[in-house]
Structures are given as C-alpha cells and as structure tokens.
Amino acid sequence: MTEVESVKIESPRIGVFVCHCGLNIAGTVDIEEVVKYARTLPDVVYAIDNRYTCADPGQKEIREGIKEHNLNRVIVAACSPRMHEPTFRKTVSEAGLNPFLFEMANIREFCSWAHGSKKEAATEKAKEIIKMAVAKARFLRELDTFKVPVINKAMIIGGGVAGIHAALDLADMGYKVYLVERDESIGGHMAQLDKTFPTLDCSICIEGPKMVEASRNPNIEILAFTDVLNVDGYIGNFKVKLRKNPQYVIADNCTGCGECVDTCPIEYPNEWEMNLGTRKAISVPFAQAVPLIYTINRDHCIECYKCVDACGDRQAIDFEQKPEEIELEVGTITVATGYDIYKPEKEGLYGYTRYSNVITALELERLINAAGPTGGEVIRASDGKHPKTVAFIQCVGSRDVNKYEYCSGFCCMYALKNSILIKEHWPEIEVYIFYMDMRAYFKGFEEFYRRARELGINFVRGKPSEIIEDPKTKNLIVRTVDTILNEPIEFEAELVVLSTAAVPISGTKELSNVLHVTTGPAGFFLESHPKLKPLDTPVDGIFLAGACQGPKDIPYSVSQGSGAAARAARILSSEKWEIEPIVAVVDPEKCKNVKAKCAICLKSCPYNAPIIEEGKPARINPAMCHGCGTCVAECPSDAITQMHFTDAQIFEQIRAALEENAENKIMAFLCNWCSYAGADLAGTSRFEYPPLVRAIRVMCSGRVDRDFVLESFRLGAGMVLVGACHLPTDCHYISGNWKMKDRMEVLQNMLEKIGISKERLQVAYISAAEGLIFSKLIKEMAQQMEDIGVGKIKAENEKARPIIGNMLARKGLIEKKTE
Ligand code: FAD
C-alpha cells in the first residue's frame, strides 16, 4: 500500500441516503431496518430514506443533509453507479463537497431486483452492500478532474443515411468532419432502395440531394474507399490511422464524364445491384454515386488501356496508384456502419440460390427500381416473365432462436411496401404475405397496413416449413400451416421473396476491436445504456448512429445521426474537456526503477502512460492514463495507486464484506464495463440468483491484485470470482483482461499448493449483454460451494490462513500481530 492511500481521512462524517425507488427496492428490501443498521456503522452520523433519491426532493435532502450535519462523505444506496453516479456526484458538489467523496451502494440491480423472492436475505445483503460502501468511503479522498484540450474535428465512420445526417449536422454547426466510407460511394442501403415506406417517396430522390450536399459542404471531407486501421487516444484527442485504397483514378483529374466506361470492353456482376446487373471494369457502382470517381477493378481489368486513351489529356487514370495511409486527429468519432442482410446461401434455405425464382427483398428492391437492372420490371430469372403470383416470406432467419433471435424491425413494413408497389404497377398479380406477426407500430404504419389489405393483398399467418420447385414450370410450392385456420396448406407461387434478417455488417467485430467498443449478443454495436445513453458507447467521445446498433428504419437512423451529432457537439464545442481523475500515481519512495530499471508498469500499460527515465522513479502521464489500474496490480513493489480505487479502499471493502459468514459468500471483483454491467443486466432482467455475492467494482479486471484474492481467502471467503470482459479483444482497456488472466492462473496454482481447492477461485468473462450468463454462473458457483461443503472450506481456509497472513504482513498489507 502506498503512502498516498494508507491513511484514513481524519474525522469522516458520513451520511447515508437509502432510496426506496418506489417499490423497486422497498418492495423487497426492508428500508427501515436498513436505515437503522446504517446508523450503527462507524463514522455514519446521519442516515435517512427517500422515496426517489434521484428526483429533485431526494437531491435536495442530500444537499441539506450535507449542510445541516456537516457531512464530508455521502453514500447513496440505490441503483447501479452506472446509472446515477454522475447525477449524485453533481448533487454533492452543488453542496460544496468534492464529487469524489461520494460513493454508491448498488442495492437495486445487485440486490432487490436480483433477489425479489428472498426478502429477508435481500435485506441482509443490502445492509452489507452499504457496509462495504461506508468502509470505502472512510478512505475516500478529494480528487480534482483533469482538463484536456479538445480537437474540434469529428470523424464519422459509415456514409449511409445515418452517417450523412450526422456529418451534415456537425458541419452546419461549423465543425470539420471526416466522413469515412469503405465503399466507393456514400449512400448505404438507402441508395439501393426503390421507394420508402410508408410514404412511398423515391428513395434515391430524397437521399441523393443529401449525398450531394455532403460532398459540397466545405466542412465535410468524404474519404471513400477507405478503411479504418487504428484508433488511439481518448475523448477530445483521438489519433486515427486510415488506408485509402487505390481506385487507379486520380480524383482531382476525373471529371466524371464517363467516356472511359463507354470504351471499356469488360463487364462483371455488380454487387451493388445484388449481382442482378453488371458493371464495367472501370465504372461507378451506380449513376448517382458520391463522390463520382471511377474505379478500376484490377481483378477484372485486362489492361487494354482503352480507358487511358478515352481519358486523353485529363490523365486521370493511374495504374501505379498505391494504398495511401492517412493520419487524422479528431475529438469525437461516430460509428454509423449500418447493417447487412442475411443471405441464406449456405443453408439453401427455402431453396435460395438453388431455385432461380426465390430472391431476397433487397434483390426485389433492385428489380422494381426503374433505374435497376431490369428497368423496373419484376420478372422471373427462369423465364424473364412477370409472375402471376408472388409470395413474401417473413422472418427468414429473424425471430429464430437457432439463427437470429431478434426481430429485424423493418421487414414487415418493406414487405407491405413492395406488395403495394407490385399491386399498383400490375394489379393482376396476386400477392401473398406469409407472416408470424405483422408489426406496424410507428407513425403511419398501421394506415399503410390497411392500405395493403384494401388493395387485396392476402395475409397468411404461418411460417412456411419448406418450398419445393416444380422442375417444369419453375413455380414454387410453399408448404405451411395456416395458424388461423389451423390447417396445413400448399400454395403455388411464381416468385418467392424472402424477407431475410438484418445482421451486423461484415467487419463489425474488427472495428469494435479497433475502437474498444463492445458488441452485444447479436453482434451489433452495444450502446452505453439502452435507455439513458442510447447513442453513447462506453468509450467517452465515441458515439453510435443508425442500424449499426441494431435494425432501424430510415427515420430512426436519421434521428440517431442528428442525435449523435448533438452528443458529439457537446464535446467539440468545448475548448477543454474534463476527464475523471481516476488515474494511476506512483509513490517515488517505493518505485524500484531508481536502482534497477524495472519498467513493469510501462510494459503492462497499453497506453504508454508511464514515463521511465534511468535512475529516476517512474511517473505516470495523467493525460495518457486511462485509469484501468493494471499497472497498479502488476507493480512488484506496490508503488502505484489507482485514485478512487486504492488498495486501502478495496481492502476495507473486502473486510466489510467478509466480517460475517464469509465461508458462505462469493467475493466478486467485477470490471465496470462488462461483468459489472452484465450483473446489472441480470438484475434489470430480474434473473434471480442466490444472494451470496458481495461485489466490488473495479474499472478493469486488470486492477484485480492477487492480494485482494489472498485477503479474501485469509478472511474465509467461500469462493472468489474475478469477472472480466471477453477474451481476446473485448477489454475496454485493450489488454487488462489478459494481464489479469495470467496473474490469476499463477495464483490459482499457488493457492492449490497451499490447500485451497482450484474451483474456489474462478475467472469469468461476461459481457455487458450477458445478464443471464451472470445469474447462471452464480447459481453454478453456489452449487459448487455447497458440494465442497462449509466444513471443507473452513478447514482449507484455516490451513492456508497463516501462510497467506505472512505473505500479506510482509508487504505491510495487514498488521503482523494479526497473524
Ligand atoms: P446503412 O444504410 O447500412 O449504411 C451504412 C454505411 O456504412 C454503408 O455505406 C457502408 O458501406 C458503410 N460501412 C460499413 N462498414 C464500414 C466500415 N467499417 N468503415 C467505413 N464504412 C463502413 N427503411 C425505411 O425507413 N423505409 C423503407 O422503405 C425501407 N426499405 C427497406 C427495404 C429493404 C429490403 C431493407 C433490407 C431495408 C429497408 N429499410 C427501409 C431500412 C433501411 O435500409 C435502413 O433504415 C437504413 O439503410 C439504415 O441506414 P444506416 O446509415 O444506419 O446504415
């Protein structure tokens, strides 16, 4: 323990405010008993309950309490700190208290919501959670936030309708925006659509002008055909590395006249047209592409150089062009990379790819589009004729626990749209929609649904089991059970359109690794909080917009683009941005670097924050430090402290948690971004688990010192759990979870040697989206603990205690006389 942290603050005067949260907490936890108990805790001079502590009257009571009782530490026992810690920090600072003299006790997500059927046990657990918070609060100290300068430029990744709107809004506010698009043109999926529901506006007619506006805005620089390679830095100061891929056409010289295209002899399938049409080896994917710069596809080009001749004096063709690395510095990043559609090619589901008259809805969008490969004619691939009957099959891949569990949101509406369009163009065509449930829940949607019914579109409730092709006619027999009539039916269609699931776009995982932003269980980017921070990510300064976060229609994506721009502008409009002082600090007296170049802190830091100079103690650059605490746990001389998560504070929490009944408890250390959030979700989802866990929040699992585990066993813990972000790449701090893993593996072996059963120390990798997994894990651990038996746990602890005690005493972490 370093000098900085070992002293308890003189005369703490702690106030505890226990929230009922209506019946969310008070319905399970006996608040009166908890308040009475809080009054008995050391240094607590005031404790009361409030119905809603986060509401105005509750906050007023805190401010008044601080003044009237001269409080210098405040605890709010309520929801998760991930929800309202910033709210209460602000409240206490309004009353003149340093915001870091505030601590939250999570008695809602971690207690009342997770143990709804066990009121007594939940009340006991709530008391102990508060006891742990009080124990930490006695060692809290004042901290000052840091201010870092802000680069007032923004980067948007993804030039679909969401990204374009984010870029336009920020540019209109006067900020320089880099709009990075990996395809040749911005526009995203909206550019591929024919009309848009429920108004039936022409899609490219409304998006095209926005694309052009973005390209003409002097504040927007479109970087198309460009990949994001690396992102470093922090809010207000991101350093980005991009790769501009060669198009073999010099953008500045290309006038977009298209003469090169006319002379090019080579055609290949146009992916943008869903491979239903072709494009030339030198071409743009579609006529309205922005930027209008031609690309030579070297996989198809035969190097006849006819394009060079056609280009003539403009000299825009450059076969020597190489990939170009671009480095940018930006203050904020918005991810708007959209979605993809599921193509059931591999499985051949419903005969897709085997039967030529089975197509996806996106293919239909291109067929029905007047500018599409068939000039707007919906025709069958088998004979080039209009079909007389069209069947839409909904939820292909979506709402399927074996495939994509979620609802893809927009498919019901686009199936209605395309059925209406077919009926309006060719009234004689019979249209059938095979659905599980029709979902038409936004403005104008229900009316649109009625319009489809009035046009004579037929709705059959039932998910088809299979489709068989008639080899002669190439017609398709759809087999299903009509669940309204409760009868099996067979239906012959001439064309089948599959409304396939919207899925995360390729490269989402790789980009999430580059940005250190997590993805949810379905693989889409995960927002910081589903309700209160739907556009933020856990990485400050990085935002989300549009369908990259999950399926969203155009209005929703546009709103999110504008919303993300507003969130980013809060930062970009500030000259400096305050960042939390939860950083590492070195005690120069204890640092071994002076005598022998140790530099373990530097090796363990993914951000290069430690400064190592020969013969001098290490120092940490606070602006570079992200506050994971990994160096603190790795330092062999315990010379580093993580502010607000000091060894002293965590040791006090462990001791408070394990004072009674330790052998029946699971002492858990959970990382803020994943496993703590996962445990929160278990509570929010009301997944019950045994009330045995006493959790300590750390910013990163890399902070979990082996001494925390040792102290837990010395005090008799039944089990210890270290909860981290998923390996290999989900760690919010890049590599903290790896460092922890190595450390815990060594410790596990050592513990086994001194008689502690291996399974009593567990490491689990749980994401913020895995509430169910957290609750299952705790149930399993509780069962394992029961199987080992209290007697054996106690005996093992007794045997190991003197050895552990000596180890900790030698480091000065416990007093020698206790052993
Ligand atoms: P996208 O349109 O997917 O755009 C994302 C962009 O990001 C793309 O340009 C992509 O190339 C780029 N990108 C991806 N990864 C990267 C990366 N790593 N780096 C850089 N760039 C990247 N909605 C409606 O409201 N009305 C309709 O009528 C309608 N019809 C539809 C019909 C069909 C068949 C389908 C499948 C969807 C339909 N939708 C409709 C939904 C609509 O397509 C989406 O709402 C909209 O496209 C979402 O916009 P976005 O910008 O979030 O994503």
PDB file of C-alpha atoms and ligand atoms in Angstrom, residues 156-164 180-198 200-201 203 207 223 226-228 335-341 360-365 410-411 413-415 417-418 445 498-502 505-508 511 525 545-558 560, ligand 1:
ATOM      1  CA  ILE A 156     -17.931   9.656 -38.887  1.00  0.00           C
ATOM      2  CA  ILE A 157     -17.407   6.036 -39.926  1.00  0.00           C
ATOM      3  CA  GLY A 158     -20.007   4.919 -42.461  1.00  0.00           C
ATOM      4  CA  GLY A 159     -21.702   7.076 -45.067  1.00  0.00           C
ATOM      5  CA  GLY A 160     -25.233   5.655 -45.012  1.00  0.00           C
ATOM      6  CA  VAL A 161     -28.202   7.856 -44.269  1.00  0.00           C
ATOM      7  CA  ALA A 162     -27.333   7.956 -40.548  1.00  0.00           C
ATOM      8  CA  GLY A 163     -23.691   8.916 -41.127  1.00  0.00           C
ATOM      9  CA  ILE A 164     -24.586  11.515 -43.763  1.00  0.00           C
ATOM     10  CA  VAL A 180     -15.080   7.749 -43.860  1.00  0.00           C
ATOM     11  CA  GLU A 181     -16.819   5.251 -46.142  1.00  0.00           C
ATOM     12  CA  ARG A 182     -15.333   1.914 -47.079  1.00  0.00           C
ATOM     13  CA  ASP A 183     -17.314   1.548 -50.327  1.00  0.00           C
ATOM     14  CA  GLU A 184     -16.767   3.697 -53.401  1.00  0.00           C
ATOM     15  CA  SER A 185     -19.827   5.826 -52.693  1.00  0.00           C
ATOM     16  CA  ILE A 186     -21.705   7.091 -49.698  1.00  0.00           C
ATOM     17  CA  GLY A 187     -25.437   6.363 -49.550  1.00  0.00           C
ATOM     18  CA  GLY A 188     -25.535   2.971 -47.843  1.00  0.00           C
ATOM     19  CA  HIS A 189     -28.556   0.737 -48.266  1.00  0.00           C
ATOM     20  CA  MET A 190     -30.982   3.589 -48.744  1.00  0.00           C
ATOM     21  CA  ALA A 191     -29.405   4.301 -52.136  1.00  0.00           C
ATOM     22  CA  GLN A 192     -30.312   0.747 -53.212  1.00  0.00           C
ATOM     23  CA  LEU A 193     -33.990   1.006 -52.285  1.00  0.00           C
ATOM     24  CA  ASP A 194     -36.775   1.846 -54.713  1.00  0.00           C
ATOM     25  CA  LYS A 195     -39.433   3.617 -52.648  1.00  0.00           C
ATOM     26  CA  THR A 196     -39.652   4.113 -48.891  1.00  0.00           C
ATOM     27  CA  PHE A 197     -42.472   3.159 -46.553  1.00  0.00           C
ATOM     28  CA  PRO A 198     -44.939   4.462 -45.513  1.00  0.00           C
ATOM     29  CA  LEU A 200     -43.591   5.763 -50.919  1.00  0.00           C
ATOM     30  CA  ASP A 201     -41.141   8.576 -51.691  1.00  0.00           C
ATOM     31  CA  SER A 203     -35.500   6.618 -52.006  1.00  0.00           C
ATOM     32  CA  GLU A 207     -31.202  10.693 -50.272  1.00  0.00           C
ATOM     33  CA  LEU A 223     -12.910   9.727 -47.604  1.00  0.00           C
ATOM     34  CA  THR A 226     -11.167   3.973 -47.154  1.00  0.00           C
ATOM     35  CA  ASP A 227     -10.680   1.621 -44.202  1.00  0.00           C
ATOM     36  CA  VAL A 228     -10.149   2.498 -40.561  1.00  0.00           C
ATOM     37  CA  VAL A 335     -19.894   4.918 -35.827  1.00  0.00           C
ATOM     38  CA  ALA A 336     -22.651   4.641 -38.454  1.00  0.00           C
ATOM     39  CA  THR A 337     -21.655   1.480 -40.274  1.00  0.00           C
ATOM     40  CA  GLY A 338     -25.175   0.132 -40.718  1.00  0.00           C
ATOM     41  CA  TYR A 339     -26.223  -3.469 -41.274  1.00  0.00           C
ATOM     42  CA  ASP A 340     -26.192  -6.206 -43.839  1.00  0.00           C
ATOM     43  CA  ILE A 341     -28.869  -8.686 -44.846  1.00  0.00           C
ATOM     44  CA  THR A 360     -34.276 -11.688 -51.276  1.00  0.00           C
ATOM     45  CA  ALA A 361     -36.184  -8.494 -50.605  1.00  0.00           C
ATOM     46  CA  LEU A 362     -33.125  -6.390 -51.412  1.00  0.00           C
ATOM     47  CA  GLU A 363     -32.937  -8.104 -54.818  1.00  0.00           C
ATOM     48  CA  LEU A 364     -36.598  -7.220 -55.337  1.00  0.00           C
ATOM     49  CA  GLU A 365     -35.776  -3.572 -54.478  1.00  0.00           C
ATOM     50  CA  PHE A 410     -38.273  -3.130 -40.786  1.00  0.00           C
ATOM     51  CA  CYS A 411     -39.174  -6.302 -42.777  1.00  0.00           C
ATOM     52  CA  MET A 413     -43.071  -2.678 -43.469  1.00  0.00           C
ATOM     53  CA  TYR A 414     -40.884  -3.229 -46.517  1.00  0.00           C
ATOM     54  CA  ALA A 415     -42.881  -6.342 -47.447  1.00  0.00           C
ATOM     55  CA  LYS A 417     -44.326  -1.533 -49.332  1.00  0.00           C
ATOM     56  CA  ASN A 418     -43.197  -3.874 -52.085  1.00  0.00           C
ATOM     57  CA  PHE A 445     -47.583   2.288 -40.374  1.00  0.00           C
ATOM     58  CA  LEU A 498     -37.555 -13.735 -48.684  1.00  0.00           C
ATOM     59  CA  SER A 499     -37.622 -11.023 -46.026  1.00  0.00           C
ATOM     60  CA  THR A 500     -34.317 -12.025 -44.507  1.00  0.00           C
ATOM     61  CA  ALA A 501     -32.854 -10.893 -41.187  1.00  0.00           C
ATOM     62  CA  ALA A 502     -30.846  -7.709 -40.840  1.00  0.00           C
ATOM     63  CA  ILE A 505     -22.285  -5.780 -41.300  1.00  0.00           C
ATOM     64  CA  SER A 506     -19.052  -7.624 -42.062  1.00  0.00           C
ATOM     65  CA  GLY A 507     -16.112  -6.058 -40.242  1.00  0.00           C
ATOM     66  CA  THR A 508     -18.176  -5.030 -37.203  1.00  0.00           C
ATOM     67  CA  LEU A 511     -13.955  -2.291 -35.981  1.00  0.00           C
ATOM     68  CA  PHE A 525     -22.542  -2.351 -31.545  1.00  0.00           C
ATOM     69  CA  ALA A 545     -25.940   6.126 -35.021  1.00  0.00           C
ATOM     70  CA  GLY A 546     -28.293   4.095 -37.164  1.00  0.00           C
ATOM     71  CA  ALA A 547     -28.516   0.406 -37.885  1.00  0.00           C
ATOM     72  CA  CYS A 548     -25.000  -0.457 -36.690  1.00  0.00           C
ATOM     73  CA  GLN A 549     -26.624  -0.724 -33.282  1.00  0.00           C
ATOM     74  CA  GLY A 550     -29.491  -2.957 -34.410  1.00  0.00           C
ATOM     75  CA  PRO A 551     -32.075  -2.835 -37.206  1.00  0.00           C
ATOM     76  CA  LYS A 552     -33.546   0.642 -37.635  1.00  0.00           C
ATOM     77  CA  ASP A 553     -35.628   2.193 -40.371  1.00  0.00           C
ATOM     78  CA  ILE A 554     -34.688   5.416 -42.153  1.00  0.00           C
ATOM     79  CA  PRO A 555     -36.430   7.990 -39.898  1.00  0.00           C
ATOM     80  CA  TYR A 556     -34.964   6.307 -36.810  1.00  0.00           C
ATOM     81  CA  SER A 557     -31.486   6.212 -38.389  1.00  0.00           C
ATOM     82  CA  VAL A 558     -31.712   9.865 -39.413  1.00  0.00           C
ATOM     83  CA  GLN A 560     -29.931   8.934 -34.442  1.00  0.00           C
TER      84      GLN A 560
HETATM   85  P1  FAD B   1     -26.555   1.636 -43.965  1.00  0.00           P
HETATM   86  O1  FAD B   1     -27.563   2.086 -44.935  1.00  0.00           O
HETATM   87  O2  FAD B   1     -26.292   0.178 -43.903  1.00  0.00           O
HETATM   88  O3  FAD B   1     -25.192   2.426 -44.249  1.00  0.00           O
HETATM   89  C1  FAD B   1     -24.001   2.103 -43.596  1.00  0.00           C
HETATM   90  C2  FAD B   1     -22.805   2.616 -44.382  1.00  0.00           C
HETATM   91  O4  FAD B   1     -21.611   2.358 -43.651  1.00  0.00           O
HETATM   92  C3  FAD B   1     -22.640   1.925 -45.728  1.00  0.00           C
HETATM   93  O5  FAD B   1     -22.386   2.893 -46.700  1.00  0.00           O
HETATM   94  C4  FAD B   1     -21.432   1.013 -45.516  1.00  0.00           C
HETATM   95  O6  FAD B   1     -20.680   0.786 -46.694  1.00  0.00           O
HETATM   96  C5  FAD B   1     -20.619   1.823 -44.517  1.00  0.00           C
HETATM   97  N1  FAD B   1     -19.705   0.990 -43.735  1.00  0.00           N
HETATM   98  C6  FAD B   1     -19.927  -0.221 -43.189  1.00  0.00           C
HETATM   99  N2  FAD B   1     -18.843  -0.651 -42.518  1.00  0.00           N
HETATM  100  C7  FAD B   1     -17.912   0.312 -42.641  1.00  0.00           C
HETATM  101  C8  FAD B   1     -16.588   0.450 -42.150  1.00  0.00           C
HETATM  102  N3  FAD B   1     -16.018  -0.487 -41.398  1.00  0.00           N
HETATM  103  N4  FAD B   1     -15.900   1.570 -42.453  1.00  0.00           N
HETATM  104  C9  FAD B   1     -16.471   2.526 -43.219  1.00  0.00           C
HETATM  105  N5  FAD B   1     -17.724   2.449 -43.706  1.00  0.00           N
HETATM  106  C10 FAD B   1     -18.453   1.362 -43.416  1.00  0.00           C
HETATM  107  N6  FAD B   1     -36.268   1.750 -44.189  1.00  0.00           N
HETATM  108  C11 FAD B   1     -37.259   2.685 -44.322  1.00  0.00           C
HETATM  109  O7  FAD B   1     -37.394   3.558 -43.480  1.00  0.00           O
HETATM  110  N7  FAD B   1     -38.103   2.652 -45.394  1.00  0.00           N
HETATM  111  C12 FAD B   1     -38.039   1.669 -46.346  1.00  0.00           C
HETATM  112  O8  FAD B   1     -38.820   1.648 -47.276  1.00  0.00           O
HETATM  113  C13 FAD B   1     -37.041   0.652 -46.196  1.00  0.00           C
HETATM  114  N8  FAD B   1     -36.965  -0.380 -47.053  1.00  0.00           N
HETATM  115  C14 FAD B   1     -36.046  -1.365 -46.874  1.00  0.00           C
HETATM  116  C15 FAD B   1     -36.023  -2.463 -47.734  1.00  0.00           C
HETATM  117  C16 FAD B   1     -35.126  -3.499 -47.539  1.00  0.00           C
HETATM  118  C17 FAD B   1     -35.164  -4.692 -48.435  1.00  0.00           C
HETATM  119  C18 FAD B   1     -34.199  -3.423 -46.474  1.00  0.00           C
HETATM  120  C19 FAD B   1     -33.237  -4.548 -46.241  1.00  0.00           C
HETATM  121  C20 FAD B   1     -34.199  -2.334 -45.620  1.00  0.00           C
HETATM  122  C21 FAD B   1     -35.121  -1.298 -45.796  1.00  0.00           C
HETATM  123  N9  FAD B   1     -35.153  -0.179 -44.950  1.00  0.00           N
HETATM  124  C22 FAD B   1     -36.139   0.750 -45.087  1.00  0.00           C
HETATM  125  C23 FAD B   1     -34.143   0.005 -43.866  1.00  0.00           C
HETATM  126  C24 FAD B   1     -33.007   0.975 -44.307  1.00  0.00           C
HETATM  127  O9  FAD B   1     -32.227   0.333 -45.282  1.00  0.00           O
HETATM  128  C25 FAD B   1     -32.156   1.392 -43.105  1.00  0.00           C
HETATM  129  O10 FAD B   1     -33.003   2.050 -42.196  1.00  0.00           O
HETATM  130  C26 FAD B   1     -31.025   2.350 -43.429  1.00  0.00           C
HETATM  131  O11 FAD B   1     -30.309   1.927 -44.527  1.00  0.00           O
HETATM  132  C27 FAD B   1     -30.090   2.472 -42.224  1.00  0.00           C
HETATM  133  O12 FAD B   1     -29.106   3.416 -42.506  1.00  0.00           O
HETATM  134  P2  FAD B   1     -27.627   3.364 -41.863  1.00  0.00           P
HETATM  135  O13 FAD B   1     -26.942   4.588 -42.331  1.00  0.00           O
HETATM  136  O14 FAD B   1     -27.725   3.140 -40.427  1.00  0.00           O
HETATM  137  O15 FAD B   1     -26.940   2.065 -42.483  1.00  0.00           O
END
